[in-house]
Amino acid sequence: MVEEEVERTIEALLQERRTFAPSEEFTQQANLKDPSVYEQASSDPDAWWASQAERLHWFKKWDTVSELDPPHHTWFVGGQLNASYNCLDRHLDEHGDRVAYHWVGEPGDRRAVTYRELHEEVSRLANALKDLGVTKGDRVAIYLPMVPELPAAMLACARIGAAHSVVFGGFSAESLRDRINDAECKVLITADGSYRRGQTVPLKENADEALRDCPSIEKVVVVQRTKDDVNMVEGRDLVYRNLVSDAPSECEAEPMDSEDMLYILYTSGTTGKPKGIVHTTGGYLTGVASTHFNIFDIKPETDVYWCAADIGWVTGHSYIVYGPLANGCTSILYEGAPDWPEKNRWWSIIEEHKATILYTAPTAIRSFMKWGTEWPQRHDLSSLRLLGSVGEPINPEAWIWYQEFIGGGRTPVVDTWWQTETGAIMISPLPGVTTLKPGSATVPYPGVSADVVDEQGKPVGPDGGGYLVLKRPVPSMFRTIFGDDQRYRETYFGRYGDEIYFPGDGAKLDDDGYFWLLGRVDDVMNIAGHRISTYEVESALVDHPSVAEAAVVGRNDPKEGETIVAFVTAKSGSEGGEDLMQELRNHVAKVIGKLARPHSIVFTDDLPKTRSGKIMRRLLKDVAEGRELGDVTTLQNAPILDDIRTKAASLHADE
Ligand code: WT7
């Protein structure tokens, strides 16, 4: 990130200077209230993480806490456990009848699923999967809407030692196909369709399209959600409910080595295909259980916790499924859109279920701000006692609005920084300990060693800006990229050496040592809290017959977040107008998913290139964000920029 950009972002952030110390009342009841935990954890991280691993049930205790062989690391080596056992079985004796999920379907149907019921469903499905030939070490793809069958499917895999690969239901057939093939999944669990804003999304149709080219898939299990009539391939496709009802209800949880793979989850990188992030069992579960308990201050007996993400992303894996279930707490699981049928849907759910904790993303908060305070104000939200934010930097204005209008001015707001790769939250307040500063994720979680360094890897110190790094591995960190350990080394450890993990984010430290996350420094955009690479969108665009060349940038606005701007050169004979723009947007949605659709497309005769022919996205970003252009001396075709600027003027029409 260029210096001026850092300065500008900081300036925008610092307009809000209020700080919020934890109230005495909150601290008094907090799960973690002793600030000395930071000291203890940093002086002996292994002892700290071992104490956190004690939250879990181990079939066999570990021999060593950590073995570091940079850039690789293993945790709780020699230990054996099962994630599904930890999330289900061990809760049964004492609180099997506690609700695990209050599920709310978009059309208004609802279901409460207790731990005992979920345990039975998972055990039956696990038996059914075994029957279909799934064994320990196999991979199972899951492409489902937000229905209780989704966590059940994940836990059924975990129960028998198969790794799941969940693909977000908003991804296209092609994205699904690539992910299935990369992991060579044996079985796909999907649904007839899903509901979104009153319409149905044809998941099975997408799946069928993907499966035309997925040789590893042997069986497809179909959840009947919308009950739409769908194509069922004889001998391959099976109805979920029939399989589950016919299977025996007892299934022993497979003892897994701590380092056995729990799941793969794909995320965007700067180049090439998405990366299969590999998480293992013991370390991951330790990290999510610990952070969930301490950061959200979970009281399993009384809290009604709602993480409003989709399980298709890591936030849902860690903080809807594994963390909350490992801690035995009650969650809300909502299937649909926040504005369906009206813009008060979330608030009515919170009121109805007396939710105590809400965890969401700044992009959602900004939408709520736009829709106006009258929607939350119609509802009694006084049950809320803690709010969380994740996915992108939260602008202080949104932070304050969230605390004021959703949290009634009472609740702490925990801004949590982490990634698919880290598995669990890395930088965040402890709500009973940390003084909050709106816009800052505050300080590293106990046992996490983070810093901000310059280009050479030198710590920038207080008041300095640079690159965020993690200096020591933690249990929940991923182990590798599935099938591509070389890429693991190069992407994350290529910059500062094998010992230092580079997440790809810019950051600043303030005088108090607080971390201010400033966004990505690579060619990865953060769209509505999710990573999309400029490369992926460019590939989708040039794949269209009318496109000659394309360059994609994220357009940053501290208030709006990041949006996708594409600069496109049409092939001769094609007209770059409104029609092509619509067509290209639809095309990208089809190739990747709606999330990746460019917000704006600027048609231009050429793109700014260096003498070696490399497109200079940095300059296009300057154009998109409407500021002075940076250094243009290396360009071979500098004059084109005037033309591009004129054509891009409409991007700033409303400013
Ligand atoms: C990237 C990771 C972690 C769950 C959701 C996204 C950005 C995430 C914050 C935050 C500023 C944040 C970073 C990170 N990010 N949380 N609290 N403040 N930025 O997971 O898709 O793996 O994306 O999201 O840029 O690198 P992901």
Short mmCIF file of N, CA, C and O in Angstrom, two decimals, residues 8-18 20 360-370 388-404 413-416 437-441 515-519 526 528-529 556-562:
data_model
loop_
_atom_site.label_atom_id
_atom_site.label_comp_id
_atom_site.label_asym_id
_atom_site.label_seq_id
_atom_site.Cartn_x
_atom_site.Cartn_y
_atom_site.Cartn_z
N ARG A 8 -4.36 8.55 4.28
CA ARG A 8 -5.75 8.92 4.03
C ARG A 8 -6.69 8.04 4.84
O ARG A 8 -7.65 8.51 5.45
N THR A 9 -6.41 6.72 4.83
CA THR A 9 -7.29 5.80 5.55
C THR A 9 -7.27 6.11 7.04
O THR A 9 -8.30 6.16 7.70
N ILE A 10 -6.07 6.32 7.56
CA ILE A 10 -5.93 6.62 8.98
C ILE A 10 -6.70 7.88 9.34
O ILE A 10 -7.40 7.94 10.35
N GLU A 11 -6.57 8.88 8.49
CA GLU A 11 -7.25 10.14 8.76
C GLU A 11 -8.75 9.93 8.89
O GLU A 11 -9.40 10.40 9.81
N ALA A 12 -9.27 9.13 7.93
CA ALA A 12 -10.70 8.85 7.95
C ALA A 12 -11.07 8.11 9.23
O ALA A 12 -12.10 8.37 9.85
N LEU A 13 -10.20 7.19 9.64
CA LEU A 13 -10.49 6.40 10.84
C LEU A 13 -10.46 7.25 12.10
O LEU A 13 -11.25 7.07 13.01
N LEU A 14 -9.52 8.19 12.11
CA LEU A 14 -9.27 8.89 13.37
C LEU A 14 -10.22 10.05 13.65
O LEU A 14 -10.12 10.70 14.67
N GLN A 15 -11.14 10.28 12.72
CA GLN A 15 -12.08 11.35 13.01
C GLN A 15 -12.91 11.04 14.26
O GLN A 15 -13.43 11.92 14.91
N GLU A 16 -13.01 9.74 14.55
CA GLU A 16 -13.72 9.32 15.75
C GLU A 16 -12.68 9.00 16.81
O GLU A 16 -11.90 8.09 16.65
N ARG A 17 -12.65 9.77 17.88
CA ARG A 17 -11.60 9.56 18.86
C ARG A 17 -12.08 9.05 20.21
O ARG A 17 -11.31 8.94 21.16
N ARG A 18 -13.38 8.79 20.32
CA ARG A 18 -13.86 8.28 21.60
C ARG A 18 -13.30 6.89 21.87
O ARG A 18 -13.06 6.12 20.95
N PHE A 20 -13.84 3.36 24.58
CA PHE A 20 -14.85 2.75 25.44
C PHE A 20 -14.23 1.69 26.33
O PHE A 20 -13.89 0.60 25.87
N THR A 360 -21.61 -10.00 12.99
CA THR A 360 -21.86 -9.81 11.57
C THR A 360 -20.73 -8.99 10.92
O THR A 360 -19.70 -8.77 11.54
N ALA A 361 -20.95 -8.58 9.68
CA ALA A 361 -19.90 -7.91 8.92
C ALA A 361 -20.24 -6.44 8.69
O ALA A 361 -21.41 -6.08 8.61
N PRO A 362 -19.21 -5.59 8.56
CA PRO A 362 -19.45 -4.17 8.33
C PRO A 362 -20.35 -3.89 7.12
O PRO A 362 -21.14 -2.95 7.14
N THR A 363 -20.24 -4.72 6.09
CA THR A 363 -21.06 -4.48 4.91
C THR A 363 -22.54 -4.56 5.26
O THR A 363 -23.35 -3.77 4.77
N ALA A 364 -22.90 -5.50 6.14
CA ALA A 364 -24.30 -5.61 6.57
C ALA A 364 -24.67 -4.39 7.41
O ALA A 364 -25.73 -3.79 7.22
N ILE A 365 -23.78 -4.01 8.30
CA ILE A 365 -24.06 -2.86 9.17
C ILE A 365 -24.29 -1.60 8.33
O ILE A 365 -25.21 -0.83 8.58
N ARG A 366 -23.46 -1.42 7.29
CA ARG A 366 -23.64 -0.24 6.44
C ARG A 366 -24.97 -0.28 5.69
O ARG A 366 -25.60 0.76 5.50
N SER A 367 -25.41 -1.48 5.29
CA SER A 367 -26.73 -1.57 4.66
C SER A 367 -27.81 -1.14 5.65
O SER A 367 -28.71 -0.37 5.31
N PHE A 368 -27.72 -1.62 6.88
CA PHE A 368 -28.72 -1.26 7.87
C PHE A 368 -28.74 0.24 8.10
O PHE A 368 -29.79 0.85 8.28
N MET A 369 -27.55 0.85 8.09
CA MET A 369 -27.47 2.30 8.28
C MET A 369 -28.23 3.00 7.16
O MET A 369 -28.96 3.97 7.39
N LYS A 370 -28.03 2.49 5.94
CA LYS A 370 -28.68 3.11 4.78
C LYS A 370 -30.20 2.95 4.87
O LYS A 370 -30.94 3.86 4.50
N GLY A 388 -20.40 -8.19 17.60
CA GLY A 388 -19.11 -8.46 16.96
C GLY A 388 -19.13 -8.07 15.50
O GLY A 388 -20.18 -7.99 14.87
N SER A 389 -17.93 -7.83 14.97
CA SER A 389 -17.78 -7.46 13.56
C SER A 389 -16.61 -8.23 12.97
O SER A 389 -15.61 -8.47 13.65
N VAL A 390 -16.72 -8.59 11.71
CA VAL A 390 -15.66 -9.34 11.04
C VAL A 390 -15.74 -9.19 9.53
O VAL A 390 -16.81 -8.95 8.98
N GLY A 391 -14.60 -9.33 8.87
CA GLY A 391 -14.61 -9.47 7.41
C GLY A 391 -13.89 -8.37 6.69
O GLY A 391 -13.32 -8.57 5.64
N GLU A 392 -13.92 -7.19 7.24
CA GLU A 392 -13.26 -6.05 6.61
C GLU A 392 -13.12 -4.97 7.67
O GLU A 392 -13.73 -5.07 8.73
N PRO A 393 -12.31 -3.96 7.38
CA PRO A 393 -12.20 -2.90 8.37
C PRO A 393 -13.57 -2.26 8.60
O PRO A 393 -14.32 -2.05 7.65
N ILE A 394 -13.89 -2.02 9.85
CA ILE A 394 -15.17 -1.35 10.12
C ILE A 394 -14.89 0.14 10.32
O ILE A 394 -14.04 0.51 11.13
N ASN A 395 -15.57 0.96 9.55
CA ASN A 395 -15.35 2.39 9.70
C ASN A 395 -15.99 2.85 11.01
O ASN A 395 -17.04 2.35 11.40
N PRO A 396 -15.33 3.78 11.72
CA PRO A 396 -15.81 4.18 13.04
C PRO A 396 -17.26 4.63 13.07
O PRO A 396 -17.98 4.36 14.03
N GLU A 397 -17.71 5.23 11.98
CA GLU A 397 -19.10 5.67 11.94
C GLU A 397 -20.05 4.46 12.04
O GLU A 397 -21.05 4.49 12.75
N ALA A 398 -19.71 3.40 11.31
CA ALA A 398 -20.54 2.19 11.36
C ALA A 398 -20.43 1.53 12.74
O ALA A 398 -21.43 1.03 13.28
N TRP A 399 -19.26 1.55 13.30
CA TRP A 399 -19.03 0.98 14.65
C TRP A 399 -19.96 1.66 15.66
O TRP A 399 -20.66 1.02 16.44
N ILE A 400 -19.93 2.99 15.62
CA ILE A 400 -20.73 3.78 16.57
C ILE A 400 -22.23 3.56 16.33
O ILE A 400 -23.01 3.39 17.27
N TRP A 401 -22.61 3.52 15.07
CA TRP A 401 -24.03 3.29 14.75
C TRP A 401 -24.49 1.94 15.29
O TRP A 401 -25.54 1.81 15.88
N TYR A 402 -23.64 0.94 15.07
CA TYR A 402 -23.92 -0.44 15.50
C TYR A 402 -24.12 -0.46 17.02
O TYR A 402 -25.09 -1.00 17.54
N GLN A 403 -23.19 0.14 17.73
CA GLN A 403 -23.28 0.13 19.18
C GLN A 403 -24.51 0.89 19.67
O GLN A 403 -25.20 0.46 20.58
N GLU A 404 -24.78 2.00 19.01
CA GLU A 404 -25.85 2.88 19.44
C GLU A 404 -27.24 2.30 19.11
O GLU A 404 -28.08 2.15 19.98
N VAL A 413 -18.48 -3.70 21.46
CA VAL A 413 -18.41 -4.16 20.08
C VAL A 413 -17.01 -4.74 19.88
O VAL A 413 -16.02 -4.03 20.03
N VAL A 414 -16.93 -6.03 19.56
CA VAL A 414 -15.62 -6.62 19.31
C VAL A 414 -15.38 -6.72 17.81
O VAL A 414 -16.11 -7.39 17.10
N ASP A 415 -14.37 -5.99 17.35
CA ASP A 415 -13.96 -6.04 15.95
C ASP A 415 -12.88 -7.10 15.86
O ASP A 415 -11.82 -6.96 16.48
N THR A 416 -13.14 -8.16 15.10
CA THR A 416 -12.27 -9.33 15.11
C THR A 416 -11.56 -9.50 13.78
O THR A 416 -12.19 -9.66 12.75
N LYS A 437 -11.56 0.99 20.79
CA LYS A 437 -11.44 2.19 19.97
C LYS A 437 -12.16 1.89 18.66
O LYS A 437 -11.73 0.98 17.93
N PRO A 438 -13.22 2.60 18.36
CA PRO A 438 -13.97 2.32 17.13
C PRO A 438 -13.07 2.36 15.91
O PRO A 438 -12.36 3.34 15.69
N GLY A 439 -13.07 1.28 15.12
CA GLY A 439 -12.24 1.21 13.92
C GLY A 439 -10.99 0.39 14.09
O GLY A 439 -10.33 0.06 13.12
N SER A 440 -10.67 0.03 15.33
CA SER A 440 -9.47 -0.76 15.58
C SER A 440 -9.86 -2.14 16.10
O SER A 440 -10.72 -2.26 16.98
N ALA A 441 -9.20 -3.18 15.56
CA ALA A 441 -9.42 -4.54 16.08
C ALA A 441 -8.65 -4.73 17.39
O ALA A 441 -8.64 -5.82 17.95
N PHE A 515 -3.77 -2.24 16.97
CA PHE A 515 -3.67 -2.53 15.54
C PHE A 515 -4.86 -1.93 14.79
O PHE A 515 -6.00 -2.11 15.19
N TRP A 516 -4.55 -1.25 13.69
CA TRP A 516 -5.59 -0.72 12.80
C TRP A 516 -5.39 -1.40 11.45
O TRP A 516 -4.39 -1.15 10.77
N LEU A 517 -6.30 -2.28 11.10
CA LEU A 517 -6.17 -3.03 9.85
C LEU A 517 -6.64 -2.15 8.69
O LEU A 517 -7.69 -1.53 8.78
N LEU A 518 -5.85 -2.15 7.62
CA LEU A 518 -6.11 -1.18 6.56
C LEU A 518 -6.52 -1.81 5.23
O LEU A 518 -6.62 -1.13 4.22
N GLY A 519 -6.71 -3.11 5.20
CA GLY A 519 -7.11 -3.75 3.95
C GLY A 519 -5.96 -4.47 3.28
O GLY A 519 -4.83 -4.44 3.74
N ASN A 526 -11.67 -7.14 -1.18
CA ASN A 526 -12.53 -7.58 -0.09
C ASN A 526 -13.93 -7.09 -0.40
O ASN A 526 -14.26 -5.92 -0.19
N ALA A 528 -17.78 -7.22 0.28
CA ALA A 528 -18.76 -7.59 1.31
C ALA A 528 -18.18 -8.60 2.30
O ALA A 528 -18.83 -9.55 2.71
N GLY A 529 -16.92 -8.36 2.68
CA GLY A 529 -16.31 -9.22 3.69
C GLY A 529 -15.78 -10.54 3.15
O GLY A 529 -15.44 -11.42 3.92
N ASN A 556 -12.01 1.57 -3.27
CA ASN A 556 -12.15 1.66 -1.84
C ASN A 556 -12.82 2.92 -1.38
O ASN A 556 -12.52 4.00 -1.87
N ASP A 557 -13.70 2.77 -0.44
CA ASP A 557 -14.33 3.95 0.15
C ASP A 557 -14.54 3.60 1.61
O ASP A 557 -15.17 2.60 1.92
N PRO A 558 -13.96 4.42 2.51
CA PRO A 558 -14.05 4.05 3.93
C PRO A 558 -15.50 3.91 4.38
O PRO A 558 -15.78 3.19 5.34
N LYS A 559 -16.42 4.55 3.70
CA LYS A 559 -17.82 4.44 4.11
C LYS A 559 -18.53 3.28 3.43
O LYS A 559 -19.32 2.58 4.03
N GLU A 560 -18.24 3.08 2.14
CA GLU A 560 -18.98 2.08 1.38
C GLU A 560 -18.31 0.71 1.39
O GLU A 560 -18.92 -0.28 0.99
N GLY A 561 -17.04 0.65 1.75
CA GLY A 561 -16.32 -0.59 1.60
C GLY A 561 -15.76 -0.69 0.19
O GLY A 561 -15.66 0.31 -0.52
N GLU A 562 -15.42 -1.90 -0.24
CA GLU A 562 -14.77 -2.06 -1.53
C GLU A 562 -15.77 -2.56 -2.57
O GLU A 562 -16.56 -3.45 -2.31
#
